[in-house]
mmCIF file with all atom_site columns, C-alpha atoms in Angstrom:
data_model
loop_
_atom_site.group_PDB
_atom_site.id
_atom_site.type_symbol
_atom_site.label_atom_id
_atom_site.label_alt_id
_atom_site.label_comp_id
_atom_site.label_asym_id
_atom_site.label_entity_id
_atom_site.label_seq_id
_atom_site.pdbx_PDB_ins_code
_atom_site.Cartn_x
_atom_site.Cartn_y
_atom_site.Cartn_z
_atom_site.occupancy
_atom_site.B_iso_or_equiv
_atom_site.pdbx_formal_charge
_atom_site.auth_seq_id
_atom_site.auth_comp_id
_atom_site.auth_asym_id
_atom_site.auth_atom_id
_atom_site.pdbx_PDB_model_num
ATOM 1   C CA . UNK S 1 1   ? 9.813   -3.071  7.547   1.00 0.00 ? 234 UNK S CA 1
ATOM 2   C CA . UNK S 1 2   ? 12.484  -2.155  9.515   1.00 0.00 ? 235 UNK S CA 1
ATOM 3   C CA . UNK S 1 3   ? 12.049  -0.967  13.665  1.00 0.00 ? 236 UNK S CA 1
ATOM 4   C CA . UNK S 1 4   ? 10.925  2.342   13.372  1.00 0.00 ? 237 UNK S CA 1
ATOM 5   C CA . UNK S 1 5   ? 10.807  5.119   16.724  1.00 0.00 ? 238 UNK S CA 1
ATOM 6   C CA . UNK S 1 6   ? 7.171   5.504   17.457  1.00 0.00 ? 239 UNK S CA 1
ATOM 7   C CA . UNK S 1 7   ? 7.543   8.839   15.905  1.00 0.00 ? 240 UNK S CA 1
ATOM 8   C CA . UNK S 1 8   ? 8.459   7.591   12.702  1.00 0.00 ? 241 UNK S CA 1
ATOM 9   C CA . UNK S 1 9   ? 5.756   4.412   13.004  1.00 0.00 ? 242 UNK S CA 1
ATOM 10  C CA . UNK S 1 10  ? 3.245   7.606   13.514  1.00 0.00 ? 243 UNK S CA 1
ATOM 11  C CA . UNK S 1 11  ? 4.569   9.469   10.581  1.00 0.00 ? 244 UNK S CA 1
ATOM 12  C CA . UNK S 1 12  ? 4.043   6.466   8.800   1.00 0.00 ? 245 UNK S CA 1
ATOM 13  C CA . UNK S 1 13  ? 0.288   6.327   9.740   1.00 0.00 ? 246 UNK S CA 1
ATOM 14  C CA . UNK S 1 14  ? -0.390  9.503   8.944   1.00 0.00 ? 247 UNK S CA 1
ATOM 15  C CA . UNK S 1 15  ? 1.311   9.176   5.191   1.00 0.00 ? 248 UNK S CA 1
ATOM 16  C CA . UNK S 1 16  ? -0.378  6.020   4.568   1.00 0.00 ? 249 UNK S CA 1
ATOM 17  C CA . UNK S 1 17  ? -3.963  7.305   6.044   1.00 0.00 ? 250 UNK S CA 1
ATOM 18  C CA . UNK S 1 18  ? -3.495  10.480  3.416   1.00 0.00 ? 251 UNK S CA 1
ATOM 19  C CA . UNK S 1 19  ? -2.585  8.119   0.277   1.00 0.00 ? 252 UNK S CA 1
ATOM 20  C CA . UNK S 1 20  ? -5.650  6.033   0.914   1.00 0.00 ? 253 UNK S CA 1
ATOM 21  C CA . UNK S 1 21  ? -8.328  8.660   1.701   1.00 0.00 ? 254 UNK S CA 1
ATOM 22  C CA . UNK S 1 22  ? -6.767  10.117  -1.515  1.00 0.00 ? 255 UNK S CA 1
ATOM 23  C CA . UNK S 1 23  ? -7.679  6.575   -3.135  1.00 0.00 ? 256 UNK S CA 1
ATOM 24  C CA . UNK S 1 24  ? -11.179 7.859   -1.699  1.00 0.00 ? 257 UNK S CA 1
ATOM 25  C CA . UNK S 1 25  ? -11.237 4.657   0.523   1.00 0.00 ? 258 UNK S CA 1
ATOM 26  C CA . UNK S 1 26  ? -14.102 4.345   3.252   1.00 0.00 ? 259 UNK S CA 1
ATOM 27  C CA . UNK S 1 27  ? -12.851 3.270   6.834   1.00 0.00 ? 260 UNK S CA 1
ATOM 28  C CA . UNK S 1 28  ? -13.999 -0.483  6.323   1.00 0.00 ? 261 UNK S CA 1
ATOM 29  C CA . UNK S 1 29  ? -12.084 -0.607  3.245   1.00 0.00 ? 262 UNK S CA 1
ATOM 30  C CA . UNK S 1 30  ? -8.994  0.491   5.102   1.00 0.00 ? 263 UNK S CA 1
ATOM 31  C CA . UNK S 1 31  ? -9.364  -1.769  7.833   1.00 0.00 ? 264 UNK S CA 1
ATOM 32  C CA . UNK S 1 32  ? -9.650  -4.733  5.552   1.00 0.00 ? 265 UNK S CA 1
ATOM 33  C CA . UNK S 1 33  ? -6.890  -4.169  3.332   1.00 0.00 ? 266 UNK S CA 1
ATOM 34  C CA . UNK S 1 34  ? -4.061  -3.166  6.298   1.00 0.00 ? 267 UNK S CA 1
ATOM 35  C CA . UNK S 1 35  ? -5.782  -5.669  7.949   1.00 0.00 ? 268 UNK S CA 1
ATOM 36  C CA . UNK S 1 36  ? -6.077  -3.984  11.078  1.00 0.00 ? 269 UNK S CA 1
ATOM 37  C CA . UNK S 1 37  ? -7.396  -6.078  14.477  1.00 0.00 ? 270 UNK S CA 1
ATOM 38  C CA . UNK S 1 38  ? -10.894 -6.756  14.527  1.00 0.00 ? 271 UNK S CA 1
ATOM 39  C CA . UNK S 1 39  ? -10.930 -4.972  18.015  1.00 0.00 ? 272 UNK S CA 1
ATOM 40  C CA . UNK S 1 40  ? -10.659 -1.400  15.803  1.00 0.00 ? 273 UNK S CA 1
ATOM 41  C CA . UNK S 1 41  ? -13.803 -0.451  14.657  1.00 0.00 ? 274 UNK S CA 1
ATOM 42  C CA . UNK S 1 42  ? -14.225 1.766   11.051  1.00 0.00 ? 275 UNK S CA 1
ATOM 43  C CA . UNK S 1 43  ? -15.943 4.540   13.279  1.00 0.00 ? 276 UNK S CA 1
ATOM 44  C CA . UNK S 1 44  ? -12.127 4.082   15.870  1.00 0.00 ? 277 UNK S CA 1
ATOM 45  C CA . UNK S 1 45  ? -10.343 4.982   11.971  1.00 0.00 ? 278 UNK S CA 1
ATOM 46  C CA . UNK S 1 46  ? -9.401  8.607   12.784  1.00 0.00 ? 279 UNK S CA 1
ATOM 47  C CA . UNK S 1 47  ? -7.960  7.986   16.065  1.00 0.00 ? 280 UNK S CA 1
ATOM 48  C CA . UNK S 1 48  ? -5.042  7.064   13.565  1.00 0.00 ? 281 UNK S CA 1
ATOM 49  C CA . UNK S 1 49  ? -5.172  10.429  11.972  1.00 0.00 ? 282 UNK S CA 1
ATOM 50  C CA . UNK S 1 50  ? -4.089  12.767  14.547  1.00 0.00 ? 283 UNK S CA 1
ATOM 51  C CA . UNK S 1 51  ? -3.139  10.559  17.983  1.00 0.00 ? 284 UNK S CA 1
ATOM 52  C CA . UNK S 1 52  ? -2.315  7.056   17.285  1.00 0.00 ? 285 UNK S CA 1
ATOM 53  C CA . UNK S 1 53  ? 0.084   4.902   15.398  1.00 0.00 ? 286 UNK S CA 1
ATOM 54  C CA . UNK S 1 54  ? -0.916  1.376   13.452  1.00 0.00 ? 287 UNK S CA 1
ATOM 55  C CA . UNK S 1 55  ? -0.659  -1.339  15.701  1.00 0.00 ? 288 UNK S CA 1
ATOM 56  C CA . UNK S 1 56  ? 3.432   -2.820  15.270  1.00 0.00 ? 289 UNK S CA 1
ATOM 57  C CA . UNK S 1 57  ? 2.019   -6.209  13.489  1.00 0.00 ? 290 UNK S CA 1
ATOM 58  C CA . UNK S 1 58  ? 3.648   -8.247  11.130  1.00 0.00 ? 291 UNK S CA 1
ATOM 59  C CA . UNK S 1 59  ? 0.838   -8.702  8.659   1.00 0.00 ? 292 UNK S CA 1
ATOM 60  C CA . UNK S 1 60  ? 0.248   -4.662  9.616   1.00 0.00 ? 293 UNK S CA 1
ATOM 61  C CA . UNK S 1 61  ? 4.019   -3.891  8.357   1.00 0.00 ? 294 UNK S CA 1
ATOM 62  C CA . UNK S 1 62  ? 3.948   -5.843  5.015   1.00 0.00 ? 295 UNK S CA 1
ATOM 63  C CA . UNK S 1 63  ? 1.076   -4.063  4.203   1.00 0.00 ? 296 UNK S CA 1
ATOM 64  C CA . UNK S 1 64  ? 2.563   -0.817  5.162   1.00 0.00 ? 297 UNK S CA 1
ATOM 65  C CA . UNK S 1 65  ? 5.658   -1.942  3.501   1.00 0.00 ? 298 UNK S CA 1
ATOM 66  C CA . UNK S 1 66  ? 3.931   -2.816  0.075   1.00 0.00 ? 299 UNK S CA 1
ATOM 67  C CA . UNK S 1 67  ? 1.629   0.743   0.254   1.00 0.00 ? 300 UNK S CA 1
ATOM 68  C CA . UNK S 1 68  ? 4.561   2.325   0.574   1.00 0.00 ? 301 UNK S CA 1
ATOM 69  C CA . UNK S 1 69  ? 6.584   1.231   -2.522  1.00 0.00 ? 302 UNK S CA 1
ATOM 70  C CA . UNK S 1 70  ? 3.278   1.119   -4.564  1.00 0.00 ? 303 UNK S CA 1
ATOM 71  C CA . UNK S 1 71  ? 3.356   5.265   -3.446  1.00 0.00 ? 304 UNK S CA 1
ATOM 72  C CA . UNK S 1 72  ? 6.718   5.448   -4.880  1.00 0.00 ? 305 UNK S CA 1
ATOM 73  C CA . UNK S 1 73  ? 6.257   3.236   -7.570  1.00 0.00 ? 306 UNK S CA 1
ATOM 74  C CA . UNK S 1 74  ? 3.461   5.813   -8.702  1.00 0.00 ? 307 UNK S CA 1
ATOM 75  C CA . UNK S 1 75  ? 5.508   8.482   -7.948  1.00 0.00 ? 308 UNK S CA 1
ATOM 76  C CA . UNK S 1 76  ? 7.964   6.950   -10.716 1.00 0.00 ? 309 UNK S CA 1
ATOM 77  C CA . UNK S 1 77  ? 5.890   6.563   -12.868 1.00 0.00 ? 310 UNK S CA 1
ATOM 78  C CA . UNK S 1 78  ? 3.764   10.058  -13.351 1.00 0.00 ? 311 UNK S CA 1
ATOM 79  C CA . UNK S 1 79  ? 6.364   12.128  -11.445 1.00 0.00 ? 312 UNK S CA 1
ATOM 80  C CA . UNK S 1 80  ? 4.868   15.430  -12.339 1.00 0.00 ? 313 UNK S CA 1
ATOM 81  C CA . UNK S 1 81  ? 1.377   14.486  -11.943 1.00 0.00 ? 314 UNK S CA 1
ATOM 82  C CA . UNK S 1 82  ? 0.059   14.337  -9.042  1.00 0.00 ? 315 UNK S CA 1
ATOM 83  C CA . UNK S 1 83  ? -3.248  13.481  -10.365 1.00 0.00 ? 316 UNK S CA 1
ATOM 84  C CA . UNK S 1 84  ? -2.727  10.681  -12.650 1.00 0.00 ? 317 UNK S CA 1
ATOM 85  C CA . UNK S 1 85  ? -1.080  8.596   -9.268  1.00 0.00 ? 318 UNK S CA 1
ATOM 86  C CA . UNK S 1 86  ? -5.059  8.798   -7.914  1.00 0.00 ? 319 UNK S CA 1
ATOM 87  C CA . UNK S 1 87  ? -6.882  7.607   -11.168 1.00 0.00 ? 320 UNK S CA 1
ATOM 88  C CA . UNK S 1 88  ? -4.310  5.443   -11.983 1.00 0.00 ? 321 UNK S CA 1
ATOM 89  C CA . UNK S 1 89  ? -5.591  3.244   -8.701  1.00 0.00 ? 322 UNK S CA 1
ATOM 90  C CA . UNK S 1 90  ? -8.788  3.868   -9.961  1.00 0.00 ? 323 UNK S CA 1
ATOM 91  C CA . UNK S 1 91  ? -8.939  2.942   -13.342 1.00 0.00 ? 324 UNK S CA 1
ATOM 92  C CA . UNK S 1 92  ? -9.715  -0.598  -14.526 1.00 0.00 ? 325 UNK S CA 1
ATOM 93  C CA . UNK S 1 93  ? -6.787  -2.051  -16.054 1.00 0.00 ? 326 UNK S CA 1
ATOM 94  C CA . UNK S 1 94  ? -6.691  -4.732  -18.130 1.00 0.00 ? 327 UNK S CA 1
ATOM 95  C CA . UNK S 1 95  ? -3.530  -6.758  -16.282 1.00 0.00 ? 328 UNK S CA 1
ATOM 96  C CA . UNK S 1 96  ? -5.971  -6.630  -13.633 1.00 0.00 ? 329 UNK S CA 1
ATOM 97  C CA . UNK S 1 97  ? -9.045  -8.667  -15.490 1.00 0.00 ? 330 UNK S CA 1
ATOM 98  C CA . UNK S 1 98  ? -10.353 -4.989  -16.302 1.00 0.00 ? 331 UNK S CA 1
ATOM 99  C CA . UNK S 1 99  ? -10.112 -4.124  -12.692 1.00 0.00 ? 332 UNK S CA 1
ATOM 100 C CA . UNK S 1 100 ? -9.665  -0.878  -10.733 1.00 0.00 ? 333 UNK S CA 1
ATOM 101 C CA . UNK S 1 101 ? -5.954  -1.871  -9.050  1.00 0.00 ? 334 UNK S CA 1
ATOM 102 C CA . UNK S 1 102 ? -7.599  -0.159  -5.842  1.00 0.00 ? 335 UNK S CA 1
ATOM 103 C CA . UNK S 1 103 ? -10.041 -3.160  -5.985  1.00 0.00 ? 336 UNK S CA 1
ATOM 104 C CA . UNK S 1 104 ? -7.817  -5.615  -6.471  1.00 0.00 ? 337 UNK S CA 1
ATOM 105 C CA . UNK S 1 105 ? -5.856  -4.396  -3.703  1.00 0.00 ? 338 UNK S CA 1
ATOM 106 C CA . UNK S 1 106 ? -9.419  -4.229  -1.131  1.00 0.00 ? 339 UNK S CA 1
ATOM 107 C CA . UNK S 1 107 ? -10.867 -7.803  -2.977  1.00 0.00 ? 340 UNK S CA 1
ATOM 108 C CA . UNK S 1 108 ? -7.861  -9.899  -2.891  1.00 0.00 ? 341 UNK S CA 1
ATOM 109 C CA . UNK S 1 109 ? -5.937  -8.454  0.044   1.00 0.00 ? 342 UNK S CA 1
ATOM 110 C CA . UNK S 1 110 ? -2.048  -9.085  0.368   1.00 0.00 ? 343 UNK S CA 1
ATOM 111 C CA . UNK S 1 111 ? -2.468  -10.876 -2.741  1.00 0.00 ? 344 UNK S CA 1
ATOM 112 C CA . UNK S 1 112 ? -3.666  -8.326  -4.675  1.00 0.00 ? 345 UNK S CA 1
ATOM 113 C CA . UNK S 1 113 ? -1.285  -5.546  -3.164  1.00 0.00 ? 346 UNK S CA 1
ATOM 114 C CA . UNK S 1 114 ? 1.626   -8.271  -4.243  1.00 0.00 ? 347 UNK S CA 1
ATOM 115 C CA . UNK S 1 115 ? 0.041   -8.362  -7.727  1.00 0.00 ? 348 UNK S CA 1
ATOM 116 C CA . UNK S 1 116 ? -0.359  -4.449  -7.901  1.00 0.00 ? 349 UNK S CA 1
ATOM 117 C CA . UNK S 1 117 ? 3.320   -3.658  -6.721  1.00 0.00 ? 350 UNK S CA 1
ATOM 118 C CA . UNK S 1 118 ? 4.771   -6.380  -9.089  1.00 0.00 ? 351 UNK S CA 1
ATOM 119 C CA . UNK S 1 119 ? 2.770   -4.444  -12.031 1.00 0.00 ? 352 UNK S CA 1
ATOM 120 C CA . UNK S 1 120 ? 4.218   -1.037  -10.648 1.00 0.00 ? 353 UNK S CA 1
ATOM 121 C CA . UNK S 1 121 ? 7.860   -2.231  -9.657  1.00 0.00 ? 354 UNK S CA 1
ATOM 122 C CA . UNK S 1 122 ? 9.768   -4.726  -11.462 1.00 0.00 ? 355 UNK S CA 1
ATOM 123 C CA . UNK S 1 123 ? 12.385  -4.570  -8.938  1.00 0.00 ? 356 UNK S CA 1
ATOM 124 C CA . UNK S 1 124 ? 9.778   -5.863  -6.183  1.00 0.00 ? 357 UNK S CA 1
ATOM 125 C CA . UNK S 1 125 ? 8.413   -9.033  -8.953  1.00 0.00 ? 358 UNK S CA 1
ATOM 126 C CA . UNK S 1 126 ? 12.258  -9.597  -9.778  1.00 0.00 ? 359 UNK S CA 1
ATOM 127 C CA . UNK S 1 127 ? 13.742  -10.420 -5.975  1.00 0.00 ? 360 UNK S CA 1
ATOM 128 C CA . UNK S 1 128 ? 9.863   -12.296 -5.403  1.00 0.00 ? 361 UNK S CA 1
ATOM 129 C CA . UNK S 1 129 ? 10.903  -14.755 -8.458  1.00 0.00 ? 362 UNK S CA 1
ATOM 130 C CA . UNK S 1 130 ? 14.493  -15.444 -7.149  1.00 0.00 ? 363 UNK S CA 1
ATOM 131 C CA . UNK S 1 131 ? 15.984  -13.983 -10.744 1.00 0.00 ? 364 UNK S CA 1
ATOM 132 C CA . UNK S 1 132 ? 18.117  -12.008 -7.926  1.00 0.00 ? 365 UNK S CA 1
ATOM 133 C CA . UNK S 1 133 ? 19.140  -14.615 -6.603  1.00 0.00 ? 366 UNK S CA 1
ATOM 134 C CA . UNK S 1 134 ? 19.966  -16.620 -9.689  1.00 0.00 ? 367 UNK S CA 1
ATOM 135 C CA . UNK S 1 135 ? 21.798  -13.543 -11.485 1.00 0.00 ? 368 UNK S CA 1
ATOM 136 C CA . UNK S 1 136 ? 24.228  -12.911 -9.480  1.00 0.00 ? 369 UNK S CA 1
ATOM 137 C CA . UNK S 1 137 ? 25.566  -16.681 -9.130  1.00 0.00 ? 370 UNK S CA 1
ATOM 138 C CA . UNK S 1 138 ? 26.805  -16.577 -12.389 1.00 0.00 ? 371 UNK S CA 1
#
């Protein structure tokens, strides 16, 4: 993720907050998978909603990073639905072992948002796999 102002870092925050309360997420849940320090406690969570920005961490940003084209990704994919983006998270899935991707985002952390993402955007899987890299030395 590139250096954001602290305004946009906060706007950030607040975007990614929204998408996973809308995922219905409980605070611990949201600690574990933006893997937050273990100084902020799930009751410190909605400091982050109206005064505070996520700590400037480089395990933070990935995770930030990867919510943030798994948002778009869904956005892609059920563009008129606004709906469908939430159950889709919530649905088990059979790419997923018949998992929710939502829990195999919280279960198996950076892992599992990798896994989602790569399911969502092929573009993401593509670069990961060096194909990208490959291609374009023809």
């Amino acid at each position: 993720m590139s250096e954001l102002t602290l305004d946009e870092r906060c706007a950030l925050t607040r975007r990614i907050l929204s998408l996973l309360e809308g995922w219905n997420l409980g605070a611990s849940d949201i600690l574990a998978l933006l893997q937050l320090p273990a100084s902020i406690k799930a009751r410190n969570l909605s400091r982050y909603r109206d005064e505070e920005c996520f700590p400037d961490d480089p395990r933070v940003n990935r995770r930030l990073s990867y919510l943030v084209r798994i948002e778009d990704a869904l956005h892609t994919y059920f563009p008129r639905n606004p709906e469908m983006r939430h159950l889709w998270v919530k649905r088990a899935n059979g790419k997923f072992n018949k998992r929710a991707p939502i829990a195999v985002m919280v279960e198996d952390g950076e892992s599992g948002l990798i896994s989602v993402l790569s399911y969502l955007d092929c573009t993401f899987a593509w670069d990961r796999t060096g194909s990208k890299a490959e291609y374009g030395k023809g």
